[in-house]
mmCIF file of C-alpha atoms and ligand atoms in Angstrom:
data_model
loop_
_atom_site.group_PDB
_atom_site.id
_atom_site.type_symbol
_atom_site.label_atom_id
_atom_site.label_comp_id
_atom_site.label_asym_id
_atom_site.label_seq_id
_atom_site.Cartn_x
_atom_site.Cartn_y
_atom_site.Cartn_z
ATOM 1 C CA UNK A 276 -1.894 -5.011 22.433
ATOM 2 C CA UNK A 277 1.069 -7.074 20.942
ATOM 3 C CA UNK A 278 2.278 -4.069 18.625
ATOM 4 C CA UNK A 279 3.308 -1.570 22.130
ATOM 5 C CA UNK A 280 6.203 0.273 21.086
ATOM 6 C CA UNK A 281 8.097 2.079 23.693
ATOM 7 C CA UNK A 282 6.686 5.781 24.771
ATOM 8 C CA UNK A 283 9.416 8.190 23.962
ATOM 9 C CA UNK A 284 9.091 9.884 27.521
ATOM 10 C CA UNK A 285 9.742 6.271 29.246
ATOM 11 C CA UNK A 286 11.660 6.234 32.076
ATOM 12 C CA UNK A 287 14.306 3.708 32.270
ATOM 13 C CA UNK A 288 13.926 0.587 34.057
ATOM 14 C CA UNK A 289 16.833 0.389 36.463
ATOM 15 C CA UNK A 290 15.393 -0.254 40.307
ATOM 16 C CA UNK A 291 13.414 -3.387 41.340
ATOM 17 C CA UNK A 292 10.613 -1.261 42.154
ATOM 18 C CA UNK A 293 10.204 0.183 38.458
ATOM 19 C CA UNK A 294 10.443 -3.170 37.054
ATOM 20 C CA UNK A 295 7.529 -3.755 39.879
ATOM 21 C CA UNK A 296 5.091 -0.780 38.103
ATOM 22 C CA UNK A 297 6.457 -2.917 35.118
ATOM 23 C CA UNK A 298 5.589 -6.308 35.909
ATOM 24 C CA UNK A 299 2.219 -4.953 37.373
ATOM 25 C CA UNK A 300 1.153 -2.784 34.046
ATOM 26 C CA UNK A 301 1.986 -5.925 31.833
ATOM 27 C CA UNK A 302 -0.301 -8.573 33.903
ATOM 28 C CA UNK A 303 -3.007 -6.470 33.723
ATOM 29 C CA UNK A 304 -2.622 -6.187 29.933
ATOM 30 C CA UNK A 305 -1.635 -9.583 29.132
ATOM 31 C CA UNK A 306 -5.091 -10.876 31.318
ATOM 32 C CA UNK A 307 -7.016 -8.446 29.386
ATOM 33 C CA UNK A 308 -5.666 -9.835 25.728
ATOM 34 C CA UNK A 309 -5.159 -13.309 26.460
ATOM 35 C CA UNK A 310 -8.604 -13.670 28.800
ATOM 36 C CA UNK A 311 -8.956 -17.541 29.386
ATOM 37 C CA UNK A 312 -7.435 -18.517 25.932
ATOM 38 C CA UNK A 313 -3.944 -20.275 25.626
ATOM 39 C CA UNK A 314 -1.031 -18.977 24.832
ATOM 40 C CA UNK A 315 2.397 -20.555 23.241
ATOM 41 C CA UNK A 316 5.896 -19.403 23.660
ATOM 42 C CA UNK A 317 8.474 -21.185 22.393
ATOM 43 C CA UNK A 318 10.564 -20.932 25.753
ATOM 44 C CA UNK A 319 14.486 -21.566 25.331
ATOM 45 C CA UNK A 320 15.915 -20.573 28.793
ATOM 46 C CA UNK A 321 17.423 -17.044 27.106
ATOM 47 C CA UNK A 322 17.071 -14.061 28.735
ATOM 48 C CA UNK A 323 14.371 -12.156 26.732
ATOM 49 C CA UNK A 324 12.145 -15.463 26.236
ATOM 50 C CA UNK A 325 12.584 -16.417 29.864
ATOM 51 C CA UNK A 326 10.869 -12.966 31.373
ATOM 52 C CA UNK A 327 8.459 -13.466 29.098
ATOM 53 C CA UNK A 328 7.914 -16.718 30.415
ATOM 54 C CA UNK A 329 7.717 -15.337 34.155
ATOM 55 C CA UNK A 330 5.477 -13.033 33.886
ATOM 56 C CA UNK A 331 2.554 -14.743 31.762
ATOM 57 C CA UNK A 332 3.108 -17.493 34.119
ATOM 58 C CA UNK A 333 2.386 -14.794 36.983
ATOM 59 C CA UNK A 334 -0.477 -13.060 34.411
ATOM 60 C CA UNK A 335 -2.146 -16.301 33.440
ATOM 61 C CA UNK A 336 -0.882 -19.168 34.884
ATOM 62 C CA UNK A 337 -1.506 -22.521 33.063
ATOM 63 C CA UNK A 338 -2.986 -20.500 29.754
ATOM 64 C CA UNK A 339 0.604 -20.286 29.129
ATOM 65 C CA UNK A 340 1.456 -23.515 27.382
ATOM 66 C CA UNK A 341 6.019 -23.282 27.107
ATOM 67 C CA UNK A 342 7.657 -25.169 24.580
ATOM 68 C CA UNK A 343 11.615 -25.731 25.447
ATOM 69 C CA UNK A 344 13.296 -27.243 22.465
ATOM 70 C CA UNK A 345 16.183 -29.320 23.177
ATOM 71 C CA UNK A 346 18.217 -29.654 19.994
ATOM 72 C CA UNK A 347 21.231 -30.790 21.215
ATOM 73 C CA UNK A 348 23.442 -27.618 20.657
ATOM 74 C CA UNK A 349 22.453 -25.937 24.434
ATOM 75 C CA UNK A 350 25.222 -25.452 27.287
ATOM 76 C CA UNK A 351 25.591 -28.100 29.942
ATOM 77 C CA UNK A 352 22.900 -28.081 32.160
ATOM 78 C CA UNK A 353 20.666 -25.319 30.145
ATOM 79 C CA UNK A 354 17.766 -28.017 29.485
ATOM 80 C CA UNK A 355 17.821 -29.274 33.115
ATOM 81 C CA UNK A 356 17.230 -25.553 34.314
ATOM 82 C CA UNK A 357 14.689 -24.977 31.945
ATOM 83 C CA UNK A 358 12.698 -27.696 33.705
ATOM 84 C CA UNK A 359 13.845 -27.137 37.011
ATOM 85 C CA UNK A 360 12.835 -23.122 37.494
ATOM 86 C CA UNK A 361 9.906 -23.458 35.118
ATOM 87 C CA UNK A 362 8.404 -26.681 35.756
ATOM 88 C CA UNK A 363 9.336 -27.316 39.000
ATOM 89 C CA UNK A 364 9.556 -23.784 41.246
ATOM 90 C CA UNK A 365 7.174 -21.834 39.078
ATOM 91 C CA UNK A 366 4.893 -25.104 38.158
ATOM 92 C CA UNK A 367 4.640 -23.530 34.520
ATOM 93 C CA UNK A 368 2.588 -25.796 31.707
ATOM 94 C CA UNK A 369 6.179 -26.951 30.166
ATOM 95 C CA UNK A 370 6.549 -29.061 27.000
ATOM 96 C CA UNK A 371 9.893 -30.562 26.979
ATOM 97 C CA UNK A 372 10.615 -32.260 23.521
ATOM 98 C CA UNK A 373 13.754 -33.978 23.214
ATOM 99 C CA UNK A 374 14.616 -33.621 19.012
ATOM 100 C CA UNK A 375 18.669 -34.280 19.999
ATOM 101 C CA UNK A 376 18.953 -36.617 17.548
ATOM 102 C CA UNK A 377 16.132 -35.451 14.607
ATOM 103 C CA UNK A 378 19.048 -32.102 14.694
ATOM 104 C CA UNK A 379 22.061 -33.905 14.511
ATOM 105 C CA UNK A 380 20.539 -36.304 12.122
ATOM 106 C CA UNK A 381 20.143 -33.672 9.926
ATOM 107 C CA UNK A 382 23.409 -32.083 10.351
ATOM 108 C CA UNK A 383 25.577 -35.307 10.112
ATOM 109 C CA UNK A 384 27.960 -34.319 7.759
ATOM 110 C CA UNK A 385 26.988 -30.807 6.482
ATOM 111 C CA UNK A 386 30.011 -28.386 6.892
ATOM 112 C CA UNK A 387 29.171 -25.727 5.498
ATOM 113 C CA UNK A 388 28.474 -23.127 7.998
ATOM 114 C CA UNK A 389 25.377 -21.038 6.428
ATOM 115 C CA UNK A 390 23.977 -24.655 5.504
ATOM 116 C CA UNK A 391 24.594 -25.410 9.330
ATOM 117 C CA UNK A 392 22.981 -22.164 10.736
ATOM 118 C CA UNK A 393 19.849 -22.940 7.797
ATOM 119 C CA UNK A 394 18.971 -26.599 9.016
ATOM 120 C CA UNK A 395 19.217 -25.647 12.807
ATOM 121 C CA UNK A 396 16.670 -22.521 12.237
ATOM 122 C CA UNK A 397 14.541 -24.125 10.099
ATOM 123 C CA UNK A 398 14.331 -27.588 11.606
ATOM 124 C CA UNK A 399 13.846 -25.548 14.716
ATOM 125 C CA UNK A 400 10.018 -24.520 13.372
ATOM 126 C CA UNK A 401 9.022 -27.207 12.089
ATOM 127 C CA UNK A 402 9.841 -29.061 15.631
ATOM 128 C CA UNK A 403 8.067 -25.745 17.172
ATOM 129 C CA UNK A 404 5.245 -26.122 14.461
ATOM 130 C CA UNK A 405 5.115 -29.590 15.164
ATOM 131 C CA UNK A 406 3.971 -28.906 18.627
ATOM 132 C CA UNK A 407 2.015 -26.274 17.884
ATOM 133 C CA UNK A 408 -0.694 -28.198 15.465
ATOM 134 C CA UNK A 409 -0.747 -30.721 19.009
ATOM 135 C CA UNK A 410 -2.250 -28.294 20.748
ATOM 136 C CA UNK A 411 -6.483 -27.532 20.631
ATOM 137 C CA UNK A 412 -7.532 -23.854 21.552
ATOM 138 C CA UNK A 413 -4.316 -21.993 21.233
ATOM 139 C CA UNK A 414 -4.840 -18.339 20.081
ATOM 140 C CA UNK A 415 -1.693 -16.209 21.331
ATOM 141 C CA UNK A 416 2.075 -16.815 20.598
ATOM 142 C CA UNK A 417 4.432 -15.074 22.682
ATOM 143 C CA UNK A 418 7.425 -13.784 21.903
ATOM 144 C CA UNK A 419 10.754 -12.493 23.206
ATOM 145 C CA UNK A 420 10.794 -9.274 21.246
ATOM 146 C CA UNK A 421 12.647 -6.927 22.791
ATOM 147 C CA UNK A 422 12.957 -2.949 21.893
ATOM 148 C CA UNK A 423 16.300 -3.126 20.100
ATOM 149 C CA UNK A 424 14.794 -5.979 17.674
ATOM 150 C CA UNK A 425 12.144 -3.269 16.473
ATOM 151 C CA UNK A 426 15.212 -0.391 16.360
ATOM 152 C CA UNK A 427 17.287 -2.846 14.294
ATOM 153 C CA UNK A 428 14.485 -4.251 11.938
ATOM 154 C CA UNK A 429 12.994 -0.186 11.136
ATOM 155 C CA UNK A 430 17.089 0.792 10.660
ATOM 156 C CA UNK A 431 16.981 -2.587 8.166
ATOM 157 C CA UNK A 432 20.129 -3.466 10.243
ATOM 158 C CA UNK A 433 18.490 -7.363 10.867
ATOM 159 C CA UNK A 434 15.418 -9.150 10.072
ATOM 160 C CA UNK A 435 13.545 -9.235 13.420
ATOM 161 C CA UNK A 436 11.973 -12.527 13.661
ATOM 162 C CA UNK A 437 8.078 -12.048 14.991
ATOM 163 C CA UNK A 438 6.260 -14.896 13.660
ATOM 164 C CA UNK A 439 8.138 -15.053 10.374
ATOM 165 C CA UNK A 440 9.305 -18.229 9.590
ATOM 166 C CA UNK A 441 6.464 -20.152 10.930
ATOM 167 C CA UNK A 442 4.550 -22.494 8.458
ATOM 168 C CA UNK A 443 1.358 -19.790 7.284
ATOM 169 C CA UNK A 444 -1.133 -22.329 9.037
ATOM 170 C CA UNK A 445 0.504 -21.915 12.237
ATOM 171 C CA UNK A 446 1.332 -18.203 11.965
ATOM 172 C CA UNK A 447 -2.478 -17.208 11.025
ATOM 173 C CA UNK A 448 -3.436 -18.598 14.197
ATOM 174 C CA UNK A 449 -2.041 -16.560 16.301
ATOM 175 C CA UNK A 450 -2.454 -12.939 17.608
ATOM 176 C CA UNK A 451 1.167 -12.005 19.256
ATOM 177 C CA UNK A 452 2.046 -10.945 22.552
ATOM 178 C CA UNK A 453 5.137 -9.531 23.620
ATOM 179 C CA UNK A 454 5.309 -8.419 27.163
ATOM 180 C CA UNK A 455 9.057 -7.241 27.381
ATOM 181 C CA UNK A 456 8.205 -5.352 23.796
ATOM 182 C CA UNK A 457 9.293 -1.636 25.306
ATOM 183 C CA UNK A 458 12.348 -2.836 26.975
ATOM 184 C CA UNK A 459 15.859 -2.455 26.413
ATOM 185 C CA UNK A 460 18.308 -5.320 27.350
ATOM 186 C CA UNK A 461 19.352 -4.174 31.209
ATOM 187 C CA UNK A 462 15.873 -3.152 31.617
ATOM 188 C CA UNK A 463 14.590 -7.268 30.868
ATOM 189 C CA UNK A 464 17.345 -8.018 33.190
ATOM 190 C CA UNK A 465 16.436 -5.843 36.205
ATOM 191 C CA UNK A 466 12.496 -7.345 35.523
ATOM 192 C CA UNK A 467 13.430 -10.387 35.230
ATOM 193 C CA UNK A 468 15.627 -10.255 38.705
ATOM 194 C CA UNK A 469 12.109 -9.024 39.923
ATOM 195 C CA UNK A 470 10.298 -11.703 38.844
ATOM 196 C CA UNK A 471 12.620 -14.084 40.688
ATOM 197 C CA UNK A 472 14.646 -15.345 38.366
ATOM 198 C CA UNK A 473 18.230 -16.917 39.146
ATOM 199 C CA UNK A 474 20.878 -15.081 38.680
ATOM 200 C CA UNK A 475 22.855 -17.290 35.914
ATOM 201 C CA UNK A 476 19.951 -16.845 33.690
ATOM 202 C CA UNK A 477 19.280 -13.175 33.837
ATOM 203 C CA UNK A 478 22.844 -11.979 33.703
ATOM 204 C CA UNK A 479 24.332 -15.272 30.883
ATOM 205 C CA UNK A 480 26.290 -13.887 28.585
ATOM 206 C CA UNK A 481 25.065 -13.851 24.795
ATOM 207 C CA UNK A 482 24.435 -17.154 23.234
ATOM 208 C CA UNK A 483 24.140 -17.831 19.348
ATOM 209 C CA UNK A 484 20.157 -19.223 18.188
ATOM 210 C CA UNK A 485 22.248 -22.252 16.480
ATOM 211 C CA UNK A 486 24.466 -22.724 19.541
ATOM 212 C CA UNK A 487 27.340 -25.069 19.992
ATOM 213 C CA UNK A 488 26.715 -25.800 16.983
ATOM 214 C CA UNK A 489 28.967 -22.769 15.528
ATOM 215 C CA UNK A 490 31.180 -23.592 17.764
ATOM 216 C CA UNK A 491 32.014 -27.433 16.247
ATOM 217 C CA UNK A 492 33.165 -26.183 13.123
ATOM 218 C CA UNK A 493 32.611 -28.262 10.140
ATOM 219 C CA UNK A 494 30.545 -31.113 9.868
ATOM 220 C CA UNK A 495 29.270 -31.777 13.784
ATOM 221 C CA UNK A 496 29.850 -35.095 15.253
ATOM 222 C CA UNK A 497 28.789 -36.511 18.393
ATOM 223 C CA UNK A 498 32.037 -37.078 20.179
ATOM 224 C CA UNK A 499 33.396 -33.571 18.970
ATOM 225 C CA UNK A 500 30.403 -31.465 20.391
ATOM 226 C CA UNK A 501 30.495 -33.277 23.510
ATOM 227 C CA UNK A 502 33.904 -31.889 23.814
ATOM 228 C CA UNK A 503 32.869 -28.207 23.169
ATOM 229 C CA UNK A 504 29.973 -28.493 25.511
ATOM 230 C CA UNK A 505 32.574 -29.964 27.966
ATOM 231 C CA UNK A 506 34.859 -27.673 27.878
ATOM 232 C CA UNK A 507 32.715 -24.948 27.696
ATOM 233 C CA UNK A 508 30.844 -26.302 31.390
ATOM 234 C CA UNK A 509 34.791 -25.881 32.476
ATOM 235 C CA UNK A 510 35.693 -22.904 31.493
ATOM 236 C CA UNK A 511 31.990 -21.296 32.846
ATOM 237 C CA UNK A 512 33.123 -22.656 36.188
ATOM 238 C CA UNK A 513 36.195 -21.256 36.375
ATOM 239 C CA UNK A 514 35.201 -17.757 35.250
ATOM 240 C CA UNK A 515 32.481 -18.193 38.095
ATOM 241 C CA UNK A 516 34.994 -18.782 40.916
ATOM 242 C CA UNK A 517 37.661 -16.291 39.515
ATOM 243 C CA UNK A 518 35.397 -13.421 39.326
ATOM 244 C CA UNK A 519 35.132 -13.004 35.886
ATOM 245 C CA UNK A 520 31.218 -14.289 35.201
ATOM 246 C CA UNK A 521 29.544 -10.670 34.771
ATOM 247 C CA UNK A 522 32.438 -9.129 34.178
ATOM 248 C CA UNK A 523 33.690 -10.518 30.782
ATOM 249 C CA UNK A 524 31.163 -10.031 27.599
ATOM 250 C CA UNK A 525 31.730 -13.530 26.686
ATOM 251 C CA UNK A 526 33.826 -16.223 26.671
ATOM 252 C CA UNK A 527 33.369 -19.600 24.710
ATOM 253 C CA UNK A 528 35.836 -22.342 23.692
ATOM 254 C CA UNK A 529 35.553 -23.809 20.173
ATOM 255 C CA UNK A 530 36.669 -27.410 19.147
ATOM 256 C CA UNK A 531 38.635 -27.379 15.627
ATOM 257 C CA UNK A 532 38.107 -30.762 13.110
ATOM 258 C CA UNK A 533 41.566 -30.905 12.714
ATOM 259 C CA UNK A 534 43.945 -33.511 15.286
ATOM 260 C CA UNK A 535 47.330 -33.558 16.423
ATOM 261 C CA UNK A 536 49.826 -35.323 18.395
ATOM 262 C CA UNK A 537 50.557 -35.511 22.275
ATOM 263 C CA UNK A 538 51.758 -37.317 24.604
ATOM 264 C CA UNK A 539 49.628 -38.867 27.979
ATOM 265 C CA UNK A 540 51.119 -41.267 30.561
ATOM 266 C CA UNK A 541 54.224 -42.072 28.037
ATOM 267 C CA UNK A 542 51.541 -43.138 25.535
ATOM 268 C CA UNK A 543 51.075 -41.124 21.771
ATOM 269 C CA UNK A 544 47.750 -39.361 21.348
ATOM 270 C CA UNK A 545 46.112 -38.033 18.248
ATOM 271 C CA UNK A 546 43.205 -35.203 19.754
ATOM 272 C CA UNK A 547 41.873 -32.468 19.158
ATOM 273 C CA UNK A 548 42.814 -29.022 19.929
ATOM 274 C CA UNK A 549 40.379 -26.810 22.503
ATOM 275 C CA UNK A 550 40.175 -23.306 21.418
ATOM 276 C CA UNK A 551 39.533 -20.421 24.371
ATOM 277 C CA UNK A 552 37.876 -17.575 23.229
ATOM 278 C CA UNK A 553 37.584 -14.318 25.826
ATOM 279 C CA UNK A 554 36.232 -11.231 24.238
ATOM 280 C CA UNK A 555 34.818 -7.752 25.784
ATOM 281 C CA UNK A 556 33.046 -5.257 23.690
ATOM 282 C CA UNK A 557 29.946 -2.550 23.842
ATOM 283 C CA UNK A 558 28.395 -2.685 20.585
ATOM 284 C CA UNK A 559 29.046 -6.093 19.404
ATOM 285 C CA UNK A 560 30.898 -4.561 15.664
ATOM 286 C CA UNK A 561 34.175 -4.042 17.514
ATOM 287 C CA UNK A 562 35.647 -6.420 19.874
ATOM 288 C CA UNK A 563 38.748 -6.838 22.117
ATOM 289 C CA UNK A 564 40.547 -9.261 23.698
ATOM 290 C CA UNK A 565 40.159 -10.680 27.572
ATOM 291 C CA UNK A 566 43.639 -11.363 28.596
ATOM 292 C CA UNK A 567 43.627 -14.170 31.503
ATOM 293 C CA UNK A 568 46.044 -13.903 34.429
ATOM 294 C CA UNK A 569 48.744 -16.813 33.450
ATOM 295 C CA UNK A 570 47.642 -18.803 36.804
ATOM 296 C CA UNK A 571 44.055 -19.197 35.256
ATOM 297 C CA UNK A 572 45.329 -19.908 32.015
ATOM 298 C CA UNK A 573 47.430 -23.153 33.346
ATOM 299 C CA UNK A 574 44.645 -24.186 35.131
ATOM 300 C CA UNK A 575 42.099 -24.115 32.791
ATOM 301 C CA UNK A 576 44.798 -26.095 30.385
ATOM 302 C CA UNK A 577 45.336 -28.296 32.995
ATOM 303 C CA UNK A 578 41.856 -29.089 33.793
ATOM 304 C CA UNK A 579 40.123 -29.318 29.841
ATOM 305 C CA UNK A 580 43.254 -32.192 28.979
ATOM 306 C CA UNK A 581 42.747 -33.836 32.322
ATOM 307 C CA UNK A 582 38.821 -34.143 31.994
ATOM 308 C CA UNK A 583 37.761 -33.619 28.599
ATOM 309 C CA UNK A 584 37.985 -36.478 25.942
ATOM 310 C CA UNK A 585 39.372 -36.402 23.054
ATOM 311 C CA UNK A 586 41.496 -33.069 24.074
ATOM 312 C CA UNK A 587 45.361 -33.221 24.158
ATOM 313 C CA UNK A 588 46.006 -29.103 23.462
ATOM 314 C CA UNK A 589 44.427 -25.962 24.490
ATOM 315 C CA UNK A 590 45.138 -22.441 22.056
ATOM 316 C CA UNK A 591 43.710 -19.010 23.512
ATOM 317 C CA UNK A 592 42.457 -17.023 20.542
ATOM 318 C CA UNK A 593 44.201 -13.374 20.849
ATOM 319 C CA UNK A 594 42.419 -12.087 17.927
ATOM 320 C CA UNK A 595 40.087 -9.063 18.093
ATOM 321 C CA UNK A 596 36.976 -8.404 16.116
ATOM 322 C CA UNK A 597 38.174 -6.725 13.251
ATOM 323 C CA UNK A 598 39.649 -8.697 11.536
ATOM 324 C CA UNK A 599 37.645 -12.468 13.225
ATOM 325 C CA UNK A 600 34.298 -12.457 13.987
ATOM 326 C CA UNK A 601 33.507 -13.164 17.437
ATOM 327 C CA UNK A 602 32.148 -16.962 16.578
ATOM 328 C CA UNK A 603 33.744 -19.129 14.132
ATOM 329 C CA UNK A 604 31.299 -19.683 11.775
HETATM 330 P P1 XMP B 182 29.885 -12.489 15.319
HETATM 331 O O1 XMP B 182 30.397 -13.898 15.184
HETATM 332 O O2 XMP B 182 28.939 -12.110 14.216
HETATM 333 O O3 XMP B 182 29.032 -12.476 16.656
HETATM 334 O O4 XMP B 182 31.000 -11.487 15.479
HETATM 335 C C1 XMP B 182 28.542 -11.306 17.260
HETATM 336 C C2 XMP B 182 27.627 -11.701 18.413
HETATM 337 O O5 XMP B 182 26.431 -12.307 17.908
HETATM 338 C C3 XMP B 182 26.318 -13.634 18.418
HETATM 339 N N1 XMP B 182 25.856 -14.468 17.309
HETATM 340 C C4 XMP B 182 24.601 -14.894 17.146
HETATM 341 N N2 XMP B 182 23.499 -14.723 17.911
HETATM 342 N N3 XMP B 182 22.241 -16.028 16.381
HETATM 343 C C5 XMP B 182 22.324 -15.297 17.513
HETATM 344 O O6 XMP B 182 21.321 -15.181 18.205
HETATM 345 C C6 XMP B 182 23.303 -16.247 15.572
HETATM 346 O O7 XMP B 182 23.196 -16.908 14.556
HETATM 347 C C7 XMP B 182 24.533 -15.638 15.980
HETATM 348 N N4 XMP B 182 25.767 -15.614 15.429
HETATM 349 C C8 XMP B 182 26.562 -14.884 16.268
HETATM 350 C C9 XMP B 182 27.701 -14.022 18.884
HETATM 351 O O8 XMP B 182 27.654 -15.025 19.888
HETATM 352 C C10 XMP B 182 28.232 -12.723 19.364
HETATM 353 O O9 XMP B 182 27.767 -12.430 20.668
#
């Protein structure tokens, strides 16, 4: 039953013990699809593909063969907890493939951003695809589909992904199965709470398919990203202990190709800038501004020059959505 659209008369998902009834209705009908087959889900520590993740592992166990793509553009520490709630706690059938450097290979010295965004997605399936021919006996492909991707692609808002994209070979293969199909965003939150999942991965804040990558504008180096990811780890933490994780929509920070001058123990730099980005919103087309209390906003200065290389300013971005976009590129 991959194509289960969401009963008008459904009642929203909001207590642990609906997302129980929940869990319980979708094991039963992912065992009864999937029977001892395989299934594939291209697993990448998000929200949506995460629960989906959880609760085959719960329906079928090992049948459920997770690929986690590590391209190099993910958070600090993202990959890591990939392997250590999935492999580790839940003892899921986890491929790991390390393409860091087949992505930023690729990308060495493309700045343009749609030519960016294009590489990352598409070098994405073929790394997915690559995986996929691996593997004997594989019928199912999971997916992360959620009920506002089916709104969105029947309103022609945005392409909703299914198994488009995928090489036909691989995509004729497979029958789909989307457990978390019916649900809307807080209701895949409150399941996957259910299902045991930690807290910083049910309630992260939204995070772009082509990742830090959008956030190193122009052509990506090494030493640059390392800096956004860096910063990005500090600025996470400090939201955390200020009370702000959960409470702000999202909050980024962006490294610029562009350097100027400083000055560190008496000596001239030449760095880049670090760009803070803070933003609240409910629908995503209009955005405003987070403004920091000035005590955060010294220490998180403070802390990015002191501990992040190549970093010798730090801008806060007071621009709402109209007129920037939320990302840079
Ligand atoms: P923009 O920059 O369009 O961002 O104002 C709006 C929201 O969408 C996220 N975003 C993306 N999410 N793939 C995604 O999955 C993308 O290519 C992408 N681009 C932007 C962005 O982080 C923000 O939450």
């Amino acid at each position: 039953m991959s194509l289960m659209d969401r009963p008008d008369n459904m009642e929203r998902i909001t207590t642990p013990e609906l997302a129980q009834v929940f869990i319980d209705e979708q094991i039963a009908l992912a065992r009864e699809q999937i029977g001892d087959k395989k299934v594939l889900l291209a697993l990448s520590g998000g929200v949506d593909s995460s629960v989906v993740a959880a609760l085959l592992i719960k329906a079928v166990g090992k049948q459920l063969v997770c690929v986690h793509v590590n391209h190099g553009l993910l958070r600090k520490g993202e990959p890591e907890q990939v392997i250590e709630v999935f492999k580790n706690q839940m003892d899921a059938n986890l491929i790991y493939v390390d393409a860091v450097d087949r992505f930023l290979d690729l990308l060495a010295g493309v700045s343009d951003p749609e030519e960016k965004r294009h590489i990352i997605g598409e070098e994405f399936i073929n790394v997915f695809a690559d995986e996929a021919r691996k593997l004997e006996g594989v019928d199912f492909l999971a997916q992360g589909t959620i009920w506002p991707d089916i709104l969105e692609s029947r309103d022609g808002i945005k392409a909703h992904h299914n198994a488009g994209g995928l090489p036909d070979d691989i995509a004729e293969r497979f029958e789909l199965v989307e457990p978390v199909r019916p649900l809307f965003k807080d209701e895949v939150r409150v399941v996957g709470k259910q299902l045991g999942l930690p807290d910083d991965m049910v309630y992260r804040q939204p995070f772009p398919g082509p990742g830090l990558g959008v956030r190193c504008p122009g052509a990506i180096t090494r030493d640059r990203l390392e800096a956004v990811r860096e910063s990005d780890a500090i600025l996470r933490e400090e939201f955390a202990k200020n009370g702000l994780e959960g409470k702000v929509w999202q909050y980024f920070t962006v490294v610029p190709d562009f350097k100027s001058t400083g000055i560190k123990d008496g000596k001239r730099t030449f760095d880049w800038p670090c760009i803070i980005r803070a933003i609240n919103t409910t629908d995503v087309v209009e955005v405003t501004v987070e403004h920091l209390p000035d005590e955060l906003i010294d220490h998180l200065v403070k802390r990015i020059i002191a501990e992040v290389p190549g970093i010798n300013r730090v801008l806060y971005d007071f621009t709402p959505k109209p007129p920037a976009t939320v990302e840079y590129e």
